[in-house]
Amino acid sequence: MSHIRGRLQKAADELVAKYTTSIPFDWRLYAHDIDGSIAHAKMLAEQGIISAGEAVIISQGLESIRGEIEKGKFDFKPEREDIHMAIEARLMEKVGEVGGKLHTARSRNDQVALDLRLFAKEAISETSVKLREFQRALISLAEANKSVVIPGYTHLQPAQPVLLAHHLLAYFEMFQRDIDRFNHCLKQADVMPLGSGALAGVAYNIDREFLAHELGFSQISQNSIDAVSDRDFVLEYEAAASIGMMHLSRLAEEIILWSSAEFNFIELDEAYATGSSIMPQKKNPDVAELARGKTGRIYGRLIALLTTMKALPLAYNRDLQEDKEGLFDTVDTLLSTLEVFTGMVATLKIKTESAAQAVKQGYLLATDLADYLVKKGEAFRNAHNIVARLVSYAMKKGKAFDELSLTEYKGFSPLFSEDVYSISVESSLAARDVIGGTAPKQVARALANAKKIVEDSKVRG
Ligand code: ARG
């Protein structure tokens, strides 16, 4: 059997067959297609639409096809239009006429919607597991370097000292929100569309609740036209993946910067770096660069499907076949990026010495000096101006704050006294003792919370 021809008598043009086939990519749905078909056959028998014996023959045939595919013995003939036709045709070859009863009360339109939802649910679970593993790697790195201080930046200019752990936990928060987004996406995908038929529902006494239960769905779709034409759940996965990749690309960028000779805050493990074919001294952060690069590709997948679906009339249209490659590629790219990032972060070495060196430069304590004057009664805006002039002066003299004499300080404000020398990186950190701040006490609490979140998720699975 080749492409479905229906009332058409001519065979499809060879180029048309090649143009329209989805086998080269939708073969990936085979397990979901078989699971869906077995549940469907079982339901048809339960409802007396086919006999129990027929359902058994069909199910056994489908299981043996699964075996063929898994052993690489299945011939994915390109002339079969899609994975659904390929499996059905093979079923007929194996079990004969009775195989033709499987498609009773079903259309490929609700069938493909089902398959893709099953695929998406599985992909979402894997994504959440990988996000959790990645969060664990971030937590471990933060814990192992609890007291390391780095310059915090705004505008990529040194701003204020922060704990490295605080910086890393910023990413923990981002990925926590990503997990929430994927959880929402799971809820949307968890809707069973079978029974919608081609678009109007089916004219048989089927049991949709039974199908939902068999296939592990918590809900059934409420409108057949919507169920065969909606791909929001794919868009939601791609949108959540785009945001997740955006987060990964920000970390990628920082890994690239931090491993440069100019920053020199981290050392990548050799297993996660590459050499140069021409410059022997190089150790390149290619993994991070590729993740940064692949982010664009994931955004592209989202925009592509949004564009495909824009102004698409109800209900099913073949345009929808374009949903799959983008989703598969998004899942593959996101999962592999998370895996490799987990390893890269777990093996990162922090260059404590040069981080400490960087913290000493750049007048990172300027805000603390202004806060000092405020506490002595100066208005903040005046204090800011005074310290700005003080910084210019110190820069001209080539001096750090603690190298200025008290007389020099007093030249800028009479409020300065001996205790100005007690301002330090440590006092600066400790002073930011607000929830969400970088004070060691707060960061220790945040770290404990983060650990609890990942531990709880282990229990819940
Ligand atoms: N390969 C098709 C797809 O991915 C399956 C559904 C085909 N339905 C149809 N009426 N031609 O969308």
XYZ file of C-alpha atoms and ligand atoms in Angstrom:
473
model
C 0.000 0.000 0.000
C 1.342 3.423 -0.841
C -0.124 6.852 -0.107
C -3.806 6.932 0.728
C -5.572 7.700 -2.554
C -9.260 7.479 -1.635
C -11.266 8.486 -4.714
C -8.120 9.323 -6.607
C -7.204 6.853 -9.326
C -3.824 8.073 -10.380
C -0.827 7.311 -8.186
C 0.781 10.338 -6.596
C 3.566 11.912 -8.578
C 6.874 10.684 -7.235
C 7.949 14.178 -6.234
C 4.606 14.770 -4.552
C 4.948 11.579 -2.562
C 8.410 12.641 -1.481
C 7.266 16.163 -0.701
C 4.355 15.117 1.446
C 5.778 12.174 3.384
C 6.578 12.619 7.047
C 8.169 9.184 7.637
C 11.734 10.546 7.668
C 10.936 12.331 10.926
C 7.645 11.096 12.388
C 9.000 7.547 12.742
C 10.016 8.862 16.167
C 6.372 8.651 17.211
C 6.204 4.900 16.620
C 6.021 3.861 20.295
C 3.320 6.395 21.046
C 1.437 5.429 17.916
C 1.512 1.773 18.932
C 0.532 2.534 22.528
C -2.375 4.636 21.275
C -3.503 1.948 18.830
C -3.382 -0.819 21.431
C -5.492 1.252 23.817
C -7.884 2.055 20.980
C -8.266 -1.616 19.984
C -8.875 -2.555 23.586
C -11.534 0.128 23.934
C -13.228 -0.962 20.674
C -13.464 -4.471 22.098
C -14.713 -3.267 25.492
C -17.487 -1.419 23.670
C -18.333 -4.378 21.460
C -17.329 -2.499 18.304
C -14.829 -5.242 17.442
C -14.547 -8.649 19.095
C -12.215 -9.388 21.979
C -10.385 -11.909 19.780
C -9.838 -9.302 17.067
C -8.459 -6.859 19.612
C -5.964 -9.486 20.780
C -4.800 -10.206 17.240
C -4.415 -6.496 16.545
C -2.539 -5.849 19.801
C -0.184 -8.778 19.291
C 0.463 -7.645 15.740
C 1.247 -4.150 16.981
C 3.586 -5.459 19.676
C 5.504 -7.493 17.146
C 5.811 -4.397 14.939
C 7.210 -2.545 17.946
C 9.769 -5.351 18.253
C 10.705 -5.053 14.583
C 11.212 -1.311 14.889
C 13.250 -1.627 18.065
C 15.487 -4.267 16.525
C 16.004 -2.063 13.462
C 14.209 -4.623 11.298
C 11.317 -2.445 10.223
C 11.351 -1.146 6.694
C 10.267 2.503 6.871
C 9.232 2.627 3.245
C 9.249 6.239 2.137
C 6.174 5.639 -0.017
C 4.084 5.103 3.103
C 2.772 8.540 3.867
C 3.506 8.690 7.554
C 4.225 6.590 10.625
C 0.510 5.890 11.113
C 0.102 4.459 7.622
C 3.391 2.607 7.850
C 2.343 0.789 11.005
C -1.180 0.096 9.790
C 0.064 -1.268 6.471
C 2.539 -3.523 8.220
C -0.228 -4.682 10.567
C -2.349 -5.720 7.579
C 0.627 -7.593 6.146
C 1.018 -9.437 9.418
C -2.554 -10.117 10.532
C -4.532 -9.653 7.332
C -8.038 -8.193 6.975
C -8.669 -7.854 10.695
C -5.921 -5.233 10.877
C -8.237 -3.051 8.816
C -10.611 -2.827 11.794
C -8.131 -0.895 13.937
C -8.916 2.423 12.309
C -12.643 2.153 13.167
C -13.852 5.257 15.000
C -10.560 7.027 14.476
C -8.897 9.418 12.047
C -5.250 10.179 11.558
C -6.151 13.660 12.688
C -6.978 12.624 16.236
C -4.341 9.888 16.056
C -1.485 12.279 15.295
C -2.723 14.702 17.950
C -2.633 11.854 20.450
C 0.830 10.672 19.431
C 2.280 14.132 19.697
C 0.718 14.714 23.101
C 2.156 11.450 24.375
C 5.548 12.446 22.993
C 5.309 15.910 24.537
C 4.372 14.566 27.966
C 7.390 12.286 27.963
C 9.674 15.056 26.723
C 8.424 17.446 29.402
C 9.138 14.945 32.169
C 12.649 14.360 30.858
C 13.198 18.088 30.584
C 12.172 18.656 34.195
C 14.455 15.877 35.403
C 17.387 17.384 33.498
C 16.617 20.857 34.786
C 16.683 19.477 38.332
C 20.019 17.764 37.734
C 21.392 20.996 36.427
C 20.121 22.874 39.475
C 21.910 20.326 41.651
C 25.170 21.036 39.854
C 24.707 24.765 40.449
C 24.008 24.163 44.136
C 27.087 21.957 44.532
C 29.314 24.549 42.904
C 27.865 27.245 45.151
C 28.336 25.107 48.262
C 31.902 24.144 47.410
C 32.775 27.833 47.048
C 30.636 29.283 49.793
C 32.993 32.058 50.832
C 34.270 33.092 47.406
C 33.590 36.739 46.596
C 33.448 38.136 43.074
C 32.759 41.583 41.723
C 29.082 41.919 40.870
C 28.532 43.846 37.638
C 26.036 46.232 36.182
C 26.583 47.327 32.571
C 29.450 44.793 32.758
C 31.266 47.363 34.919
C 32.410 46.289 38.398
C 29.624 47.379 40.758
C 29.549 45.828 44.238
C 31.075 42.722 45.797
C 28.799 39.662 45.878
C 29.206 36.082 46.942
C 29.789 33.758 43.999
C 27.145 31.502 45.552
C 24.661 34.375 45.373
C 25.427 34.841 41.696
C 25.008 31.111 41.018
C 21.750 31.002 42.938
C 20.400 33.671 40.612
C 20.538 30.955 37.949
C 18.909 28.484 40.305
C 15.929 30.846 40.481
C 15.719 31.157 36.702
C 15.722 27.404 36.216
C 13.163 27.031 38.988
C 10.818 29.245 36.999
C 11.624 27.205 33.896
C 10.533 24.063 35.728
C 7.287 25.830 36.648
C 6.755 26.728 33.011
C 7.270 23.123 31.906
C 4.879 21.952 34.626
C 2.235 24.212 33.184
C 3.038 22.903 29.742
C 2.550 19.348 31.048
C -0.921 20.282 32.226
C -1.791 21.557 28.754
C -0.431 18.479 26.988
C -2.191 16.108 29.353
C -5.478 16.092 27.415
C -6.648 13.026 25.466
C -7.912 13.864 21.943
C -9.048 10.437 20.617
C -12.728 10.389 19.760
C -12.464 13.662 17.878
C -12.174 11.735 14.631
C -11.379 13.807 11.582
C -12.941 16.877 13.187
C -16.563 16.321 14.217
C -16.304 13.426 16.648
C -17.009 9.786 15.781
C -20.274 7.984 15.134
C -19.577 5.024 17.387
C -20.339 4.372 21.010
C -16.726 4.755 22.175
C -15.456 5.248 25.718
C -13.159 8.228 25.844
C -12.645 8.065 29.613
C -11.434 4.497 29.232
C -8.904 5.645 26.611
C -7.708 8.487 28.833
C -7.229 6.114 31.710
C -5.428 3.496 29.582
C -3.075 6.104 28.171
C -2.431 7.968 31.418
C -4.193 11.239 30.611
C -5.895 13.189 33.358
C -8.409 14.896 31.054
C -10.200 14.425 27.753
C -10.586 17.161 25.162
C -13.925 18.969 25.170
C -14.164 20.088 21.556
C -13.317 17.831 18.642
C -12.529 20.673 16.240
C -10.106 22.200 18.716
C -8.565 18.846 19.632
C -7.462 17.990 16.076
C -6.228 21.453 15.191
C -4.642 22.741 18.389
C -0.899 22.634 18.807
C -0.648 25.119 21.692
C 1.045 22.492 23.796
C 3.856 22.292 21.244
C 4.136 26.062 21.177
C 4.219 26.138 24.968
C 7.043 23.619 25.044
C 8.949 25.643 22.479
C 8.271 28.882 24.319
C 9.390 27.431 27.645
C 12.423 25.937 25.893
C 13.244 29.307 24.342
C 13.209 30.974 27.735
C 15.250 28.133 29.223
C 17.812 28.377 26.439
C 17.924 32.137 26.940
C 18.823 31.494 30.583
C 21.434 28.947 29.566
C 22.886 31.360 27.047
C 23.345 34.019 29.718
C 25.261 31.556 31.843
C 27.139 30.474 28.716
C 28.160 34.058 28.105
C 29.416 34.407 31.674
C 31.367 31.168 31.431
C 32.958 32.470 28.246
C 33.816 35.804 29.859
C 34.962 34.321 33.149
C 37.268 31.793 31.507
C 38.958 34.523 29.436
C 42.420 35.730 30.437
C 40.857 39.133 31.129
C 38.472 37.878 33.832
C 40.228 34.661 34.793
C 37.660 33.668 37.446
C 37.204 30.072 36.354
C 39.049 27.199 34.771
C 37.082 24.821 32.561
C 37.805 21.162 32.929
C 39.770 19.948 29.920
C 37.005 17.491 29.056
C 34.707 20.475 28.536
C 37.085 22.648 26.519
C 38.535 22.457 23.031
C 41.889 23.347 21.560
C 42.658 25.384 18.480
C 43.890 23.836 15.235
C 46.366 26.686 14.766
C 47.089 28.364 18.121
C 48.611 25.838 20.525
C 48.073 27.978 23.631
C 44.273 28.024 23.316
C 41.686 26.450 25.563
C 38.329 27.396 24.144
C 34.889 27.354 25.796
C 33.182 25.845 22.723
C 30.444 24.106 24.712
C 29.259 27.415 26.107
C 29.591 29.090 22.727
C 27.543 26.400 21.016
C 24.816 26.640 23.648
C 24.754 30.400 23.105
C 24.510 29.750 19.369
C 21.847 27.061 19.564
C 19.614 29.452 21.488
C 18.902 31.269 18.216
C 17.889 28.024 16.590
C 15.399 27.260 19.371
C 13.810 30.704 19.086
C 13.573 29.980 15.359
C 11.593 26.798 15.973
C 9.091 28.707 18.081
C 8.666 31.487 15.547
C 8.382 28.930 12.733
C 5.435 27.129 14.314
C 3.752 30.354 15.413
C 3.991 31.466 11.792
C 2.750 28.129 10.454
C -0.299 28.344 12.673
C -1.065 31.980 12.144
C -4.383 32.374 10.338
C -4.708 28.623 9.819
C -8.421 27.902 9.400
C -10.076 25.231 11.542
C -9.786 22.315 11.756
C -6.923 20.045 10.632
C -4.730 21.237 7.771
C -1.662 19.483 6.446
C 0.389 22.522 7.443
C 0.253 21.006 10.917
C 2.639 18.271 9.843
C 5.293 20.981 10.111
C 4.951 20.917 13.906
C 7.098 17.832 14.438
C 10.642 18.520 13.291
C 10.722 21.751 15.256
C 9.505 20.063 18.423
C 11.887 17.118 18.081
C 14.824 19.413 17.455
C 13.864 21.661 20.356
C 13.647 18.716 22.751
C 16.932 17.213 21.536
C 18.757 20.516 21.678
C 17.496 21.524 25.095
C 18.125 18.120 26.674
C 21.642 17.780 25.274
C 22.476 21.346 26.300
C 21.281 20.685 29.846
C 23.255 17.453 30.049
C 26.507 18.948 28.872
C 26.047 22.045 31.044
C 25.498 19.893 34.097
C 28.855 18.211 33.497
C 30.591 21.457 32.676
C 29.348 23.216 35.823
C 30.075 20.170 38.016
C 33.717 20.197 36.902
C 34.330 23.962 36.935
C 37.257 25.179 39.036
C 36.936 28.575 40.634
C 40.095 30.655 40.613
C 39.658 32.033 44.100
C 42.871 34.081 44.075
C 42.192 36.016 40.926
C 38.551 36.541 41.924
C 39.803 38.053 45.198
C 42.227 40.213 43.207
C 39.398 41.509 41.039
C 37.304 42.343 44.082
C 40.090 44.621 45.354
C 40.057 46.639 42.158
C 37.369 48.834 40.720
C 36.329 50.765 43.845
C 33.610 48.211 44.568
C 33.100 49.686 48.039
C 32.075 53.126 46.780
C 28.413 52.495 47.622
C 29.458 51.443 51.121
C 31.324 54.739 51.551
C 28.203 56.633 50.515
C 26.089 54.530 52.907
C 28.647 55.348 55.633
C 28.087 59.075 55.124
C 24.318 58.595 55.073
C 24.510 56.851 58.428
C 26.440 59.870 59.723
C 23.615 62.176 58.662
C 24.435 63.116 55.054
C 21.611 62.998 52.482
C 22.149 60.119 50.087
C 22.363 62.276 46.961
C 25.070 64.456 48.571
C 26.887 61.393 49.841
C 26.845 59.981 46.322
C 28.420 63.205 44.947
C 31.067 63.312 47.662
C 32.124 59.718 47.019
C 32.106 60.302 43.249
C 34.640 63.095 43.738
C 36.592 60.936 46.151
C 36.798 58.118 43.560
C 38.090 60.522 40.885
C 40.699 61.772 43.305
C 41.776 58.250 44.335
C 41.993 57.162 40.714
C 44.200 60.139 39.878
C 46.452 59.281 42.823
C 46.426 55.620 41.868
C 45.276 54.703 45.376
C 42.730 52.230 46.694
C 40.251 53.506 49.307
C 42.186 52.000 52.203
C 45.364 53.722 50.999
C 43.883 57.191 51.439
C 44.770 59.052 54.642
C 42.110 60.329 57.013
C 43.166 63.878 56.106
C 42.505 63.093 52.464
C 39.072 61.696 53.393
C 38.244 64.708 55.509
C 39.054 66.941 52.539
C 35.849 65.578 50.998
C 33.603 65.517 54.042
C 34.085 66.344 57.728
C 31.871 63.330 58.508
C 34.679 60.902 57.703
C 36.500 59.585 60.760
C 38.790 56.708 61.744
C 36.015 54.108 61.482
C 35.935 54.588 57.702
C 38.760 52.049 57.628
C 36.461 49.378 58.994
C 34.625 49.362 55.654
C 35.674 46.165 53.932
C 34.443 43.581 51.467
C 33.226 41.564 54.435
C 31.353 44.467 55.987
C 29.884 45.320 52.592
C 28.528 41.797 52.128
C 27.287 41.465 55.707
C 25.470 44.811 55.463
C 23.216 43.512 52.663
C 21.255 41.498 55.128
C 17.868 41.602 53.440
C 15.928 38.636 52.124
C 17.387 38.062 48.674
C 20.574 39.990 49.513
C 24.167 38.828 49.323
C 24.921 38.793 53.093
C 26.521 35.392 53.895
C 23.703 34.696 56.352
C 21.067 35.270 53.666
C 22.949 33.300 51.046
C 23.314 30.360 53.437
C 19.558 30.453 53.960
C 18.898 30.659 50.203
C 21.253 27.760 49.605
C 19.443 25.675 52.217
C 16.099 26.524 50.584
C 17.399 25.586 47.170
C 18.651 22.260 48.496
C 15.302 21.587 50.067
C 13.539 22.268 46.786
C 15.676 19.793 44.852
C 15.521 17.216 47.656
C 11.710 17.442 47.854
C 11.491 16.967 44.120
C 13.518 13.771 44.487
C 10.904 12.450 46.871
C 8.048 13.486 44.611
C 9.969 12.190 41.587
N 1.349 13.071 8.875
C 0.218 13.831 9.262
C 0.644 14.962 10.192
O 1.704 14.915 10.695
C -0.749 12.954 9.973
C -2.175 13.372 9.835
C -2.581 13.248 8.440
N -3.942 13.590 8.256
C -4.458 13.836 7.078
N -5.694 14.109 7.030
N -3.727 13.838 5.987
O -0.071 15.906 10.400
